[in-house]
PDB file of C-alpha atoms in Angstrom:
ATOM      1  CA  MET A  23       0.028   0.006  -0.037  1.00 45.00           C
ATOM      2  CA  SER A  24       1.238   3.438  -0.812  1.00 48.00           C
ATOM      3  CA  GLU A  25       0.704   7.148  -0.163  1.00 51.00           C
ATOM      4  CA  LYS A  26      -1.433   7.055   2.801  1.00 50.00           C
ATOM      5  CA  TYR A  27      -3.284   3.868   1.563  1.00 64.00           C
ATOM      6  CA  TYR A  28      -4.694   5.518  -1.636  1.00 85.00           C
ATOM      7  CA  TYR A  29      -3.656   2.870  -3.864  1.00 93.00           C
ATOM      8  CA  TRP A  30      -2.252  -0.605  -3.911  1.00 94.00           C
ATOM      9  CA  LYS A  31       0.895  -1.574  -6.183  1.00 95.00           C
ATOM     10  CA  TYR A  32       2.195  -4.684  -7.699  1.00 96.00           C
ATOM     11  CA  GLU A  33       5.702  -4.174  -9.012  1.00 97.00           C
ATOM     12  CA  ASN A  34       6.861  -6.688 -11.686  1.00 98.00           C
ATOM     13  CA  LEU A  35       3.513  -8.325 -12.111  1.00 98.00           C
ATOM     14  CA  TYR A  36       4.634  -9.240 -15.634  1.00 98.00           C
ATOM     15  CA  SER A  37       8.147  -9.707 -16.940  1.00 98.00           C
ATOM     16  CA  LYS A  38       9.262  -7.799 -20.171  1.00 97.00           C
ATOM     17  CA  GLU A  39       8.706 -11.027 -22.147  1.00 98.00           C
ATOM     18  CA  GLU A  40       5.141 -11.300 -20.630  1.00 98.00           C
ATOM     19  CA  VAL A  41       4.297  -7.632 -21.648  1.00 98.00           C
ATOM     20  CA  ASN A  42       5.517  -8.378 -25.108  1.00 97.00           C
ATOM     21  CA  GLU A  43       3.261 -11.331 -25.254  1.00 96.00           C
ATOM     22  CA  ILE A  44       0.244  -9.319 -23.960  1.00 97.00           C
ATOM     23  CA  ASN A  45       0.845  -6.567 -26.493  1.00 96.00           C
ATOM     24  CA  ASN A  46       1.072  -9.356 -29.310  1.00 95.00           C
ATOM     25  CA  GLN A  47      -2.178 -10.860 -28.415  1.00 95.00           C
ATOM     26  CA  ILE A  48      -4.010  -7.467 -27.925  1.00 93.00           C
ATOM     27  CA  ASP A  49      -4.852  -7.248 -31.801  1.00 85.00           C
ATOM     28  CA  ASN A  50      -6.678 -10.746 -31.595  1.00 87.00           C
ATOM     29  CA  SER A  51      -8.565  -9.483 -28.641  1.00 91.00           C
ATOM     30  CA  ILE A  52     -10.038  -6.298 -29.950  1.00 90.00           C
ATOM     31  CA  ASN A  53     -13.884  -6.120 -29.678  1.00 88.00           C
ATOM     32  CA  PRO A  54     -14.710  -4.252 -33.003  1.00 84.00           C
ATOM     33  CA  ILE A  55     -18.180  -3.051 -31.761  1.00 83.00           C
ATOM     34  CA  ALA A  56     -17.404  -1.614 -28.282  1.00 83.00           C
ATOM     35  CA  LYS A  57     -16.446   2.031 -28.027  1.00 81.00           C
ATOM     36  CA  ASP A  58     -14.559   3.957 -25.325  1.00 83.00           C
ATOM     37  CA  ILE A  59     -16.799   6.167 -23.281  1.00 77.00           C
ATOM     38  CA  PRO A  60     -14.360   8.751 -21.732  1.00 76.00           C
ATOM     39  CA  ALA A  61     -15.399  11.076 -18.858  1.00 75.00           C
ATOM     40  CA  THR A  62     -17.496  14.054 -20.034  1.00 74.00           C
ATOM     41  CA  ASP A  63     -16.032  17.363 -20.333  1.00 80.00           C
ATOM     42  CA  VAL A  64     -12.490  16.054 -20.003  1.00 85.00           C
ATOM     43  CA  VAL A  65      -9.558  16.037 -22.449  1.00 90.00           C
ATOM     44  CA  LYS A  66      -8.535  12.334 -23.486  1.00 91.00           C
ATOM     45  CA  THR A  67      -6.120  12.210 -26.305  1.00 91.00           C
ATOM     46  CA  SER A  68      -5.122   8.418 -26.233  1.00 92.00           C
ATOM     47  CA  ASP A  69      -5.888   5.933 -28.808  1.00 91.00           C
ATOM     48  CA  VAL A  70      -8.135   3.402 -26.994  1.00 93.00           C
ATOM     49  CA  LYS A  71      -8.974  -0.264 -28.011  1.00 94.00           C
ATOM     50  CA  ILE A  72     -11.477  -2.242 -26.171  1.00 93.00           C
ATOM     51  CA  ILE A  73     -10.103  -5.853 -25.642  1.00 94.00           C
ATOM     52  CA  ASP A  74     -11.870  -9.005 -24.359  1.00 91.00           C
ATOM     53  CA  SER A  75      -9.594 -10.096 -21.576  1.00 90.00           C
ATOM     54  CA  LYS A  76     -10.930 -13.699 -21.763  1.00 89.00           C
ATOM     55  CA  LYS A  77      -8.786 -14.057 -24.946  1.00 89.00           C
ATOM     56  CA  ILE A  78      -5.437 -13.455 -23.107  1.00 92.00           C
ATOM     57  CA  GLN A  79      -4.532 -15.978 -20.599  1.00 89.00           C
ATOM     58  CA  LEU A  80      -1.822 -13.871 -18.980  1.00 94.00           C
ATOM     59  CA  LEU A  81      -4.474 -11.372 -17.696  1.00 94.00           C
ATOM     60  CA  GLU A  82      -5.936 -14.096 -15.197  1.00 93.00           C
ATOM     61  CA  ARG A  83      -2.997 -12.979 -13.040  1.00 95.00           C
ATOM     62  CA  MET A  84      -3.992  -9.284 -13.196  1.00 95.00           C
ATOM     63  CA  LEU A  85      -7.484 -10.138 -12.084  1.00 93.00           C
ATOM     64  CA  ASP A  86      -6.158 -12.443  -9.354  1.00 93.00           C
ATOM     65  CA  ALA A  87      -4.061  -9.595  -8.141  1.00 95.00           C
ATOM     66  CA  VAL A  88      -7.165  -7.348  -7.959  1.00 95.00           C
ATOM     67  CA  VAL A  89      -9.106  -9.778  -5.963  1.00 94.00           C
ATOM     68  CA  ASP A  90      -6.026 -10.171  -3.570  1.00 94.00           C
ATOM     69  CA  SER A  91      -5.648  -6.491  -3.196  1.00 94.00           C
ATOM     70  CA  ASN A  92      -9.356  -6.063  -2.473  1.00 95.00           C
ATOM     71  CA  LYS A  93      -9.016  -8.715   0.342  1.00 94.00           C
ATOM     72  CA  LYS A  94      -5.887  -7.121   1.919  1.00 92.00           C
ATOM     73  CA  ASN A  95      -6.862  -3.402   1.519  1.00 92.00           C
ATOM     74  CA  PHE A  96     -10.164  -2.238   0.094  1.00 94.00           C
ATOM     75  CA  GLY A  97     -12.802  -4.693   1.443  1.00 93.00           C
ATOM     76  CA  TYR A  98     -15.357  -4.011  -1.222  1.00 94.00           C
ATOM     77  CA  ASN A  99     -18.054  -6.521  -2.376  1.00 93.00           C
ATOM     78  CA  ILE A 100     -16.880  -7.030  -5.930  1.00 94.00           C
ATOM     79  CA  TYR A 101     -17.686  -9.325  -8.817  1.00 87.00           C
ATOM     80  CA  TYR A 102     -14.876 -11.437 -10.118  1.00 74.00           C
ATOM     81  CA  GLU A 103     -15.308 -11.874 -13.742  1.00 73.00           C
ATOM     82  CA  LYS A 104     -13.158 -11.516 -16.817  1.00 69.00           C
ATOM     83  CA  HIS A 105     -14.437  -8.653 -18.947  1.00 78.00           C
ATOM     84  CA  MET A 106     -13.776  -6.013 -21.421  1.00 84.00           C
ATOM     85  CA  MET A 107     -10.750  -3.655 -20.745  1.00 94.00           C
ATOM     86  CA  ASN A 108      -9.225  -0.495 -22.372  1.00 94.00           C
ATOM     87  CA  TYR A 109      -5.912  -0.752 -24.095  1.00 96.00           C
ATOM     88  CA  ASN A 110      -4.743   2.929 -24.078  1.00 96.00           C
ATOM     89  CA  THR A 111      -1.796   4.150 -26.204  1.00 97.00           C
ATOM     90  CA  TYR A 112      -0.650   7.827 -25.332  1.00 97.00           C
ATOM     91  CA  SER A 113       1.664   9.162 -27.999  1.00 97.00           C
ATOM     92  CA  HIS A 114       4.065  12.058 -27.827  1.00 97.00           C
ATOM     93  CA  LYS A 115       2.839  12.984 -31.397  1.00 96.00           C
ATOM     94  CA  ASN A 116      -0.257  14.414 -29.919  1.00 96.00           C
ATOM     95  CA  LYS A 117       0.776  14.800 -26.431  1.00 96.00           C
ATOM     96  CA  GLY A 118      -1.458  12.038 -25.291  1.00 95.00           C
ATOM     97  CA  ARG A 119      -2.959  12.695 -21.904  1.00 96.00           C
ATOM     98  CA  TYR A 120      -6.299  12.153 -19.989  1.00 95.00           C
ATOM     99  CA  ASP A 121      -7.127  15.051 -17.653  1.00 95.00           C
ATOM    100  CA  TYR A 122      -8.602  14.527 -14.131  1.00 95.00           C
ATOM    101  CA  HIS A 123     -11.625  12.449 -14.064  1.00 92.00           C
ATOM    102  CA  LEU A 124     -13.392   9.751 -12.022  1.00 90.00           C
ATOM    103  CA  ASP A 125     -14.234   6.185 -13.184  1.00 89.00           C
ATOM    104  CA  THR A 126     -17.725   5.989 -12.009  1.00 77.00           C
ATOM    105  CA  THR A 127     -19.829   5.714 -15.194  1.00 63.00           C
ATOM    106  CA  TYR A 128     -21.549   2.590 -15.165  1.00 60.00           C
ATOM    107  CA  PHE A 129     -24.681   1.717 -16.957  1.00 66.00           C
ATOM    108  CA  ASN A 130     -26.210  -0.827 -14.482  1.00 70.00           C
ATOM    109  CA  PRO A 131     -28.671   0.265 -11.867  1.00 71.00           C
ATOM    110  CA  ALA A 132     -27.660  -2.613  -9.691  1.00 77.00           C
ATOM    111  CA  SER A 133     -23.777  -2.123  -9.635  1.00 80.00           C
ATOM    112  CA  ASP A 134     -21.156   0.562  -9.076  1.00 87.00           C
ATOM    113  CA  ILE A 135     -17.549   0.634 -10.504  1.00 90.00           C
ATOM    114  CA  LYS A 136     -15.430   0.137  -7.300  1.00 93.00           C
ATOM    115  CA  LEU A 137     -11.895  -0.381  -8.340  1.00 95.00           C
ATOM    116  CA  THR A 138      -9.732   0.657 -11.144  1.00 95.00           C
ATOM    117  CA  ALA A 139      -6.685  -1.415 -12.115  1.00 97.00           C
ATOM    118  CA  ILE A 140      -4.044  -0.141 -14.538  1.00 98.00           C
ATOM    119  CA  VAL A 141      -1.028  -2.190 -15.830  1.00 98.00           C
ATOM    120  CA  ASN A 142       1.773  -0.490 -17.770  1.00 98.00           C
ATOM    121  CA  LEU A 143       2.478  -2.389 -21.018  1.00 98.00           C
ATOM    122  CA  SER A 144       4.899   0.020 -22.459  1.00 98.00           C
ATOM    123  CA  THR A 145       7.677  -1.363 -24.615  1.00 96.00           C
ATOM    124  CA  GLU A 146       9.787   1.749 -24.952  1.00 94.00           C
ATOM    125  CA  GLU A 147      10.880   4.518 -22.701  1.00 93.00           C
ATOM    126  CA  TYR A 148       8.768   7.546 -22.475  1.00 97.00           C
ATOM    127  CA  GLU A 149       8.812  10.960 -20.975  1.00 98.00           C
ATOM    128  CA  GLY A 150       5.809  12.670 -19.397  1.00 98.00           C
ATOM    129  CA  GLY A 151       2.638  10.441 -19.058  1.00 98.00           C
ATOM    130  CA  ASP A 152       2.910  10.606 -15.275  1.00 98.00           C
ATOM    131  CA  PHE A 153      -0.189   9.252 -13.250  1.00 98.00           C
ATOM    132  CA  TYR A 154      -1.576  11.406 -10.491  1.00 97.00           C
ATOM    133  CA  ILE A 155      -4.190  10.916  -7.856  1.00 96.00           C
ATOM    134  CA  HIS A 156      -5.906  13.894  -6.358  1.00 94.00           C
ATOM    135  CA  MET A 157      -7.178  13.440  -2.757  1.00 88.00           C
ATOM    136  CA  GLY A 158      -7.170  16.821  -1.324  1.00 88.00           C
ATOM    137  CA  LYS A 159      -3.764  17.173  -2.711  1.00 90.00           C
ATOM    138  CA  GLU A 160      -2.006  16.080  -5.749  1.00 93.00           C
ATOM    139  CA  PHE A 161       0.554  13.399  -5.785  1.00 93.00           C
ATOM    140  CA  ILE A 162       2.212  11.314  -8.302  1.00 96.00           C
ATOM    141  CA  VAL A 163       2.229   7.579  -8.392  1.00 96.00           C
ATOM    142  CA  PRO A 164       5.636   6.558  -9.652  1.00 96.00           C
ATOM    143  CA  GLU A 165       5.265   2.683  -9.683  1.00 96.00           C
ATOM    144  CA  ILE A 166       3.051   2.907 -12.737  1.00 97.00           C
ATOM    145  CA  LYS A 167       6.003   4.306 -14.793  1.00 97.00           C
ATOM    146  CA  LYS A 168       7.569   0.847 -14.953  1.00 98.00           C
ATOM    147  CA  SER A 169       6.407  -1.593 -17.622  1.00 98.00           C
ATOM    148  CA  GLY A 170       4.934  -4.777 -15.986  1.00 98.00           C
ATOM    149  CA  ASN A 171       3.875  -2.845 -12.821  1.00 98.00           C
ATOM    150  CA  MET A 172       0.175  -2.475 -11.760  1.00 98.00           C
ATOM    151  CA  ILE A 173      -1.782  -0.213  -9.589  1.00 98.00           C
ATOM    152  CA  ILE A 174      -5.270  -0.404  -8.102  1.00 97.00           C
ATOM    153  CA  PHE A 175      -7.185   2.371  -6.500  1.00 96.00           C
ATOM    154  CA  PRO A 176     -10.875   3.164  -5.721  1.00 94.00           C
ATOM    155  CA  SER A 177     -12.568   4.271  -8.916  1.00 93.00           C
ATOM    156  CA  PHE A 178     -14.123   7.486  -7.342  1.00 91.00           C
ATOM    157  CA  PHE A 179     -10.645   9.099  -6.725  1.00 94.00           C
ATOM    158  CA  LEU A 180      -9.808  11.776  -9.223  1.00 94.00           C
ATOM    159  CA  HIS A 181      -6.875  10.757 -11.289  1.00 96.00           C
ATOM    160  CA  LYS A 182      -5.150  11.918 -14.467  1.00 97.00           C
ATOM    161  CA  VAL A 183      -2.287  11.142 -17.024  1.00 98.00           C
ATOM    162  CA  THR A 184      -0.176  14.097 -17.916  1.00 98.00           C
ATOM    163  CA  PRO A 185       0.898  14.663 -21.599  1.00 98.00           C
ATOM    164  CA  VAL A 186       3.550  12.253 -23.010  1.00 98.00           C
ATOM    165  CA  ILE A 187       6.234  14.429 -24.470  1.00 98.00           C
ATOM    166  CA  LYS A 188       8.697  11.734 -25.798  1.00 98.00           C
ATOM    167  CA  GLY A 189       7.840   8.211 -26.909  1.00 97.00           C
ATOM    168  CA  GLY A 190       4.740   6.160 -26.072  1.00 97.00           C
ATOM    169  CA  ARG A 191       2.796   4.993 -23.148  1.00 98.00           C
ATOM    170  CA  LYS A 192       0.657   1.897 -23.193  1.00 98.00           C
ATOM    171  CA  THR A 193      -1.520   0.634 -20.436  1.00 98.00           C
ATOM    172  CA  LEU A 194      -4.352  -1.803 -19.789  1.00 97.00           C
ATOM    173  CA  THR A 195      -7.180  -0.644 -17.588  1.00 96.00           C
ATOM    174  CA  ALA A 196      -9.844  -2.792 -16.020  1.00 94.00           C
ATOM    175  CA  TRP A 197     -12.788  -1.526 -13.882  1.00 92.00           C
ATOM    176  CA  ILE A 198     -14.135  -3.883 -11.176  1.00 92.00           C
ATOM    177  CA  ALA A 199     -17.715  -3.684 -10.296  1.00 89.00           C
ATOM    178  CA  GLY A 200     -19.939  -4.952  -7.393  1.00 90.00           C
ATOM    179  CA  PRO A 201     -23.312  -4.271  -5.951  1.00 89.00           C
ATOM    180  CA  LYS A 202     -24.335  -0.821  -5.407  1.00 85.00           C
ATOM    181  CA  PHE A 203     -22.555   1.237  -2.630  1.00 83.00           C
ATOM    182  CA  GLN A 204     -24.923   1.576   0.401  1.00 76.00           C
TER     183      GLN A 204
END
C-alpha cells in the first residue's frame, strides 16, 4: 500500500517477455463493436482499443491480483469476472493525456464501479505520461511508470495522465464492479 493507503501496487506483475506477449495478443482480442466512453467534459487524447480479457490467458494474473488487493486493503463487495478492458496508447505525437476524471460511469442500476486497475504495458521508454491521484492534494504514483507494474485504486478517486512528451505509453485498464454502494 502506498501514499497514505490511496492505492495498492504490484511491482513486476509481468516480466518484459510477458508484456511483449500481452501486447502481441491485443490485436486478436479487440472488440470491434465496443467503443470507449471517456469521462465527459475532460480531454482524453489517447488511442483506445476495447479488448476482451478472456482471450488473453496472462490477464488472469491481473484479475487475481485485483481480488487479492481488495481482500488485503479495500474490502469491497466485488464481482470477479473476466470482461472488457481498455488498451490505451498515449503518443508524444499528439501529447497524449487524460485530464482529471473519475471512473464512475456504469450503466447498470444494480452495480457500481468500485476499483480501477492499470497495468503498464509500455515497450519503450517515454517521458511525461505521469499518473496522478488527487485526494485533497495532488500526488504522483511513480510505480505505474515501469512496464509490468500494476496499480489499483478506488474508482471514485480523481486521477489523470499528464501529456506524453517523448515516446509512447501503453496501459491496460480494468474496472471492477460490485453491488451498489450503500
